[in-house]
Every structure is written in C-alpha cells, then in structure tokens.
PDB file of C-alpha atoms in Angstrom:
ATOM      1  CA  MET A   1      24.621 202.622  -0.484  1.00 45.00           C
ATOM      2  CA  ARG A   2      22.956 200.689   2.319  1.00 40.00           C
ATOM      3  CA  PHE A   3      20.762 198.913  -0.263  1.00 37.00           C
ATOM      4  CA  LEU A   4      23.856 197.914  -2.276  1.00 36.00           C
ATOM      5  CA  VAL A   5      25.570 196.454   0.803  1.00 33.00           C
ATOM      6  CA  THR A   6      22.402 194.528   1.677  1.00 33.00           C
ATOM      7  CA  LEU A   7      22.065 193.244  -1.857  1.00 34.00           C
ATOM      8  CA  ILE A   8      25.710 192.091  -1.988  1.00 37.00           C
ATOM      9  CA  THR A   9      25.366 190.379   1.387  1.00 36.00           C
ATOM     10  CA  CYS A  10      22.173 188.531   0.279  1.00 37.00           C
ATOM     11  CA  VAL A  11      23.806 187.374  -2.977  1.00 35.00           C
ATOM     12  CA  ALA A  12      26.873 186.141  -1.101  1.00 37.00           C
ATOM     13  CA  LEU A  13      24.679 184.205   1.321  1.00 35.00           C
ATOM     14  CA  LEU A  14      22.707 182.650  -1.513  1.00 35.00           C
ATOM     15  CA  ILE A  15      25.806 181.606  -3.400  1.00 37.00           C
ATOM     16  CA  GLY A  16      27.466 180.303  -0.224  1.00 39.00           C
ATOM     17  CA  GLY A  17      24.325 178.296   0.549  1.00 36.00           C
ATOM     18  CA  CYS A  18      24.834 176.181  -2.575  1.00 34.00           C
ATOM     19  CA  ASP A  19      27.983 174.639  -1.172  1.00 36.00           C
ATOM     20  CA  ASP A  20      27.325 171.345   0.664  1.00 39.00           C
ATOM     21  CA  THR A  21      30.344 171.673   3.041  1.00 39.00           C
ATOM     22  CA  PRO A  22      29.574 172.541   6.629  1.00 40.00           C
ATOM     23  CA  LYS A  23      29.652 176.304   7.261  1.00 42.00           C
ATOM     24  CA  THR A  24      30.079 176.024  11.030  1.00 44.00           C
ATOM     25  CA  PRO A  25      32.816 173.641  12.104  1.00 48.00           C
ATOM     26  CA  VAL A  26      31.795 170.908  14.433  1.00 55.00           C
ATOM     27  CA  ARG A  27      33.467 171.293  17.800  1.00 67.00           C
ATOM     28  CA  LEU A  28      33.606 167.712  18.904  1.00 78.00           C
ATOM     29  CA  SER A  29      33.733 167.156  22.598  1.00 82.00           C
ATOM     30  CA  GLU A  30      35.747 164.386  24.104  1.00 86.00           C
ATOM     31  CA  GLY A  31      33.600 161.318  24.520  1.00 86.00           C
ATOM     32  CA  ALA A  32      31.430 162.146  21.463  1.00 89.00           C
ATOM     33  CA  VAL A  33      31.065 159.644  18.684  1.00 92.00           C
ATOM     34  CA  MET A  34      33.156 160.729  15.713  1.00 94.00           C
ATOM     35  CA  PRO A  35      31.322 161.416  12.474  1.00 94.00           C
ATOM     36  CA  SER A  36      31.953 158.993   9.623  1.00 94.00           C
ATOM     37  CA  ILE A  37      35.209 160.145   8.048  1.00 95.00           C
ATOM     38  CA  THR A  38      36.649 159.046   4.753  1.00 96.00           C
ATOM     39  CA  VAL A  39      40.183 160.084   3.863  1.00 97.00           C
ATOM     40  CA  THR A  40      41.867 159.847   0.476  1.00 96.00           C
ATOM     41  CA  ASP A  41      45.464 158.711   0.098  1.00 96.00           C
ATOM     42  CA  LEU A  42      48.028 160.227  -2.234  1.00 95.00           C
ATOM     43  CA  ASP A  43      47.054 157.761  -5.004  1.00 94.00           C
ATOM     44  CA  GLY A  44      43.320 158.419  -4.758  1.00 94.00           C
ATOM     45  CA  ALA A  45      42.301 155.363  -2.739  1.00 96.00           C
ATOM     46  CA  THR A  46      39.864 155.991   0.125  1.00 96.00           C
ATOM     47  CA  LEU A  47      39.781 154.769   3.708  1.00 96.00           C
ATOM     48  CA  ASN A  48      36.736 155.073   5.954  1.00 96.00           C
ATOM     49  CA  LEU A  49      37.885 155.455   9.551  1.00 96.00           C
ATOM     50  CA  ASP A  50      34.958 153.309  10.711  1.00 95.00           C
ATOM     51  CA  SER A  51      36.925 150.352   9.266  1.00 96.00           C
ATOM     52  CA  GLN A  52      39.534 150.958  11.944  1.00 96.00           C
ATOM     53  CA  ARG A  53      37.165 150.278  14.879  1.00 96.00           C
ATOM     54  CA  GLY A  54      38.869 148.179  17.534  1.00 96.00           C
ATOM     55  CA  LYS A  55      42.066 150.249  17.206  1.00 97.00           C
ATOM     56  CA  LEU A  56      43.107 153.596  18.584  1.00 97.00           C
ATOM     57  CA  VAL A  57      43.264 155.922  15.555  1.00 97.00           C
ATOM     58  CA  VAL A  58      45.763 158.789  15.698  1.00 97.00           C
ATOM     59  CA  LEU A  59      44.401 161.190  13.043  1.00 97.00           C
ATOM     60  CA  HIS A  60      47.062 163.839  12.575  1.00 97.00           C
ATOM     61  CA  VAL A  61      46.202 166.932  10.490  1.00 98.00           C
ATOM     62  CA  TRP A  62      49.276 168.719   9.175  1.00 97.00           C
ATOM     63  CA  ALA A  63      50.717 170.743   6.283  1.00 97.00           C
ATOM     64  CA  THR A  64      54.056 170.899   4.530  1.00 96.00           C
ATOM     65  CA  TRP A  65      54.145 174.687   5.005  1.00 95.00           C
ATOM     66  CA  CYS A  66      53.683 174.416   8.800  1.00 96.00           C
ATOM     67  CA  PRO A  67      57.038 174.656  10.666  1.00 96.00           C
ATOM     68  CA  PRO A  68      55.883 172.783  13.852  1.00 96.00           C
ATOM     69  CA  CYS A  69      54.425 170.053  11.624  1.00 95.00           C
ATOM     70  CA  ARG A  70      57.757 169.612   9.787  1.00 93.00           C
ATOM     71  CA  GLU A  71      59.557 169.429  13.089  1.00 94.00           C
ATOM     72  CA  GLU A  72      57.323 166.822  14.721  1.00 95.00           C
ATOM     73  CA  LEU A  73      56.601 164.486  11.798  1.00 95.00           C
ATOM     74  CA  PRO A  74      59.817 162.473  12.059  1.00 95.00           C
ATOM     75  CA  GLY A  75      59.062 161.714  15.702  1.00 96.00           C
ATOM     76  CA  LEU A  76      55.476 160.767  14.908  1.00 96.00           C
ATOM     77  CA  ASP A  77      56.746 158.554  12.078  1.00 96.00           C
ATOM     78  CA  ARG A  78      59.152 156.766  14.453  1.00 96.00           C
ATOM     79  CA  LEU A  79      56.269 156.277  16.898  1.00 96.00           C
ATOM     80  CA  ALA A  80      53.941 154.987  14.148  1.00 96.00           C
ATOM     81  CA  LYS A  81      56.517 152.397  13.017  1.00 96.00           C
ATOM     82  CA  SER A  82      56.902 151.121  16.591  1.00 95.00           C
ATOM     83  CA  LEU A  83      53.225 150.753  17.472  1.00 96.00           C
ATOM     84  CA  ASP A  84      51.358 147.445  17.338  1.00 96.00           C
ATOM     85  CA  PRO A  85      49.299 147.588  14.120  1.00 96.00           C
ATOM     86  CA  GLN A  86      46.632 145.365  15.712  1.00 96.00           C
ATOM     87  CA  ARG A  87      45.936 148.078  18.287  1.00 97.00           C
ATOM     88  CA  TYR A  88      46.944 151.361  16.656  1.00 97.00           C
ATOM     89  CA  THR A  89      46.566 153.180  13.312  1.00 96.00           C
ATOM     90  CA  VAL A  90      48.383 156.458  12.618  1.00 97.00           C
ATOM     91  CA  ILE A  91      46.927 158.510   9.771  1.00 97.00           C
ATOM     92  CA  GLY A  92      48.578 161.682   8.544  1.00 97.00           C
ATOM     93  CA  LEU A  93      46.202 164.002   6.748  1.00 98.00           C
ATOM     94  CA  ALA A  94      47.881 166.831   4.847  1.00 97.00           C
ATOM     95  CA  ILE A  95      45.786 169.899   4.077  1.00 97.00           C
ATOM     96  CA  ASP A  96      48.082 170.948   1.271  1.00 97.00           C
ATOM     97  CA  GLU A  97      46.530 171.543  -2.177  1.00 95.00           C
ATOM     98  CA  ASP A  98      49.418 169.929  -4.103  1.00 96.00           C
ATOM     99  CA  VAL A  99      49.600 166.163  -3.795  1.00 96.00           C
ATOM    100  CA  ASN A 100      53.090 166.145  -5.390  1.00 96.00           C
ATOM    101  CA  LEU A 101      54.427 168.490  -2.732  1.00 96.00           C
ATOM    102  CA  VAL A 102      53.235 166.073  -0.030  1.00 96.00           C
ATOM    103  CA  ARG A 103      54.805 163.125  -1.876  1.00 96.00           C
ATOM    104  CA  GLU A 104      58.115 164.998  -2.193  1.00 96.00           C
ATOM    105  CA  PHE A 105      58.053 165.975   1.464  1.00 95.00           C
ATOM    106  CA  ASN A 106      57.428 162.372   2.531  1.00 95.00           C
ATOM    107  CA  LEU A 107      60.286 161.134   0.325  1.00 95.00           C
ATOM    108  CA  LYS A 108      62.709 163.787   1.509  1.00 94.00           C
ATOM    109  CA  TYR A 109      62.085 163.157   5.191  1.00 92.00           C
ATOM    110  CA  HIS A 110      61.329 159.417   4.942  1.00 94.00           C
ATOM    111  CA  ILE A 111      57.828 159.845   6.363  1.00 94.00           C
ATOM    112  CA  SER A 112      55.747 156.696   5.792  1.00 92.00           C
ATOM    113  CA  PHE A 113      52.496 157.287   7.688  1.00 91.00           C
ATOM    114  CA  ALA A 114      51.434 160.636   6.223  1.00 85.00           C
ATOM    115  CA  ARG A 115      49.873 159.299   3.046  1.00 92.00           C
ATOM    116  CA  HIS A 116      46.481 161.030   3.006  1.00 97.00           C
ATOM    117  CA  ILE A 117      45.509 164.428   1.722  1.00 97.00           C
ATOM    118  CA  ASP A 118      42.589 166.828   2.145  1.00 97.00           C
ATOM    119  CA  PRO A 119      43.245 169.557  -0.408  1.00 96.00           C
ATOM    120  CA  GLU A 120      39.814 171.171  -0.152  1.00 95.00           C
ATOM    121  CA  MET A 121      39.884 170.807   3.676  1.00 96.00           C
ATOM    122  CA  LYS A 122      36.522 169.032   3.707  1.00 96.00           C
ATOM    123  CA  VAL A 123      37.541 166.655   6.522  1.00 97.00           C
ATOM    124  CA  ALA A 124      39.494 169.345   8.359  1.00 96.00           C
ATOM    125  CA  ASN A 125      36.531 171.701   8.216  1.00 95.00           C
ATOM    126  CA  MET A 126      34.120 168.971   9.262  1.00 94.00           C
ATOM    127  CA  LEU A 127      36.291 168.335  12.325  1.00 94.00           C
ATOM    128  CA  GLY A 128      36.679 172.066  13.086  1.00 94.00           C
ATOM    129  CA  VAL A 129      40.429 172.052  12.743  1.00 94.00           C
ATOM    130  CA  THR A 130      41.628 175.421  13.968  1.00 89.00           C
ATOM    131  CA  ALA A 131      45.400 175.072  13.671  1.00 91.00           C
ATOM    132  CA  THR A 132      48.081 172.790  12.384  1.00 95.00           C
ATOM    133  CA  PRO A 133      49.167 170.450  13.648  1.00 97.00           C
ATOM    134  CA  GLU A 134      46.037 169.086  15.229  1.00 96.00           C
ATOM    135  CA  THR A 135      45.599 165.495  16.319  1.00 96.00           C
ATOM    136  CA  PHE A 136      42.506 163.475  17.140  1.00 96.00           C
ATOM    137  CA  LEU A 137      42.821 160.369  19.248  1.00 96.00           C
ATOM    138  CA  ILE A 138      39.825 158.217  18.302  1.00 96.00           C
ATOM    139  CA  GLY A 139      39.138 155.333  20.623  1.00 96.00           C
ATOM    140  CA  PRO A 140      38.526 151.735  19.529  1.00 96.00           C
ATOM    141  CA  ASP A 141      34.797 152.441  20.089  1.00 95.00           C
ATOM    142  CA  GLY A 142      34.831 155.297  17.555  1.00 95.00           C
ATOM    143  CA  LYS A 143      34.576 158.047  20.218  1.00 95.00           C
ATOM    144  CA  LEU A 144      36.901 161.022  20.492  1.00 94.00           C
ATOM    145  CA  VAL A 145      39.220 160.386  23.395  1.00 94.00           C
ATOM    146  CA  ARG A 146      41.421 163.461  23.029  1.00 93.00           C
ATOM    147  CA  ARG A 147      41.946 166.430  20.739  1.00 93.00           C
ATOM    148  CA  MET A 148      45.528 167.728  20.770  1.00 94.00           C
ATOM    149  CA  ILE A 149      46.390 171.115  19.247  1.00 94.00           C
ATOM    150  CA  GLY A 150      49.982 171.929  18.486  1.00 95.00           C
ATOM    151  CA  ASP A 151      53.139 169.890  18.139  1.00 94.00           C
ATOM    152  CA  GLN A 152      53.702 167.007  20.527  1.00 95.00           C
ATOM    153  CA  PRO A 153      56.711 164.968  21.735  1.00 94.00           C
ATOM    154  CA  TRP A 154      55.549 161.877  19.866  1.00 96.00           C
ATOM    155  CA  ASP A 155      58.412 159.413  20.307  1.00 92.00           C
ATOM    156  CA  THR A 156      58.696 159.625  24.083  1.00 94.00           C
ATOM    157  CA  PRO A 157      57.772 157.155  26.856  1.00 94.00           C
ATOM    158  CA  GLY A 158      55.237 159.719  28.154  1.00 93.00           C
ATOM    159  CA  MET A 159      53.418 159.794  24.831  1.00 94.00           C
ATOM    160  CA  ARG A 160      53.332 156.002  24.706  1.00 94.00           C
ATOM    161  CA  GLN A 161      51.585 156.113  28.078  1.00 93.00           C
ATOM    162  CA  VAL A 162      49.118 158.709  26.770  1.00 93.00           C
ATOM    163  CA  LEU A 163      48.309 156.473  23.769  1.00 96.00           C
ATOM    164  CA  GLU A 164      47.935 153.405  25.994  1.00 95.00           C
ATOM    165  CA  GLN A 165      45.550 155.326  28.236  1.00 93.00           C
ATOM    166  CA  ALA A 166      43.597 156.541  25.223  1.00 93.00           C
ATOM    167  CA  TYR A 167      43.402 153.003  23.859  1.00 94.00           C
ATOM    168  CA  ASN A 168      41.907 151.932  27.172  1.00 91.00           C
ATOM    169  CA  GLY A 169      39.396 154.775  27.038  1.00 81.00           C
ATOM    170  CA  GLN A 170      41.045 156.879  29.758  1.00 79.00           C
ATOM    171  CA  ARG A 171      41.098 160.614  29.163  1.00 67.00           C
ATOM    172  CA  GLY A 172      44.127 161.099  31.364  1.00 55.00           C
ATOM    173  CA  LYS A 173      44.957 163.955  33.653  1.00 52.00           C
ATOM    174  CA  SER A 174      45.879 167.388  32.384  1.00 46.00           C
ATOM    175  CA  GLY A 175      49.568 167.575  31.792  1.00 41.00           C
ATOM    176  CA  ALA A 176      52.313 168.129  29.231  1.00 38.00           C
ATOM    177  CA  TYR A 177      50.873 165.676  26.769  1.00 39.00           C
ATOM    178  CA  TRP A 178      47.245 166.765  26.896  1.00 39.00           C
TER     179      TRP A 178
END
C-alpha cells in the first residue's frame, strides 16, 4: 500500500511538472517591481501593463460569482469614469471561465472598466491572488504600491486620497482604506 501511495504521488508530481504555470504564487511585497503582466480583454485583444507606465494602475481581480465583487463594482466603475485618464488606469480582471457571463454582467450593471478576463487564472496565480476581490495599486514606476484584499469604498473622497497618495508613491498610513 505504501508503495502505491508513493507511486501515485510521484506520477502526480511528474505530470504537474509539465505545466508551465507557477506552482507557488508570488507574494509580491509593496515596493517590489511588478512582473510583466499581459491581460486579455473580452474580445481577445491583449494589453501589457508595462505600456501603462507613468500612470497609477488599479488592477482589480474579481468574479461574477463573488457577492462583495458584485456590490463594489458599481462604485469602482463610477470612480474609474471620474479619474484623469492621463494619470490613472483602472483594469478589471474577471477570473470567471465564461466570457459571455462577464459580458452579460457588465451590460446588466453598466460596468465599463471590467473588460478583461483570466479564465485559467494564469495572471491571478502569478500574482498570488488569495481572495476576491483583490486589488493591486501599481505605481507609475511599475512598482507595487499597495495590495488591497476585500471590497473597498471606491467612490469616496478617502479613496481618492488613497489613490493620489499611491500615484505619488506614498504607501499611506494604516487605516480603513489600506
């Protein structure tokens, strides 16, 4: 019996070793340079986040099946529409498997920024996403300024201040928004 368990474990490790996705999620620390990330939109076009250098990138990982995500997305959409596009980019990255479900969700709730999808969770796994929603504030220099787990009060004056601080490279003090 012990031999059989060892054999099955070895076979599983060998098969798993053929996959080129990271096995151990990267736990990026604040201040670290973000890895090169390419996201795919709902129509199949790609965007490399390196092309957004000079802006604060709000990379928001979410899912249609996640209740806190559904609650906060309208507020994040309102915020995204009000931000200066020369200084900020808001990217919604759904981890759903069904692109049509994400399209329908966006239409139903009038969400315009959440147009990217990661059905195999390659980007989410690379970033070590542990929960949804999870948001990465990536500074204009390409470094991780802040990692925010859980839903946030996006369309509030306090959050605007947080984003402004992040744009300026300030990590901020611990508080309700961090």
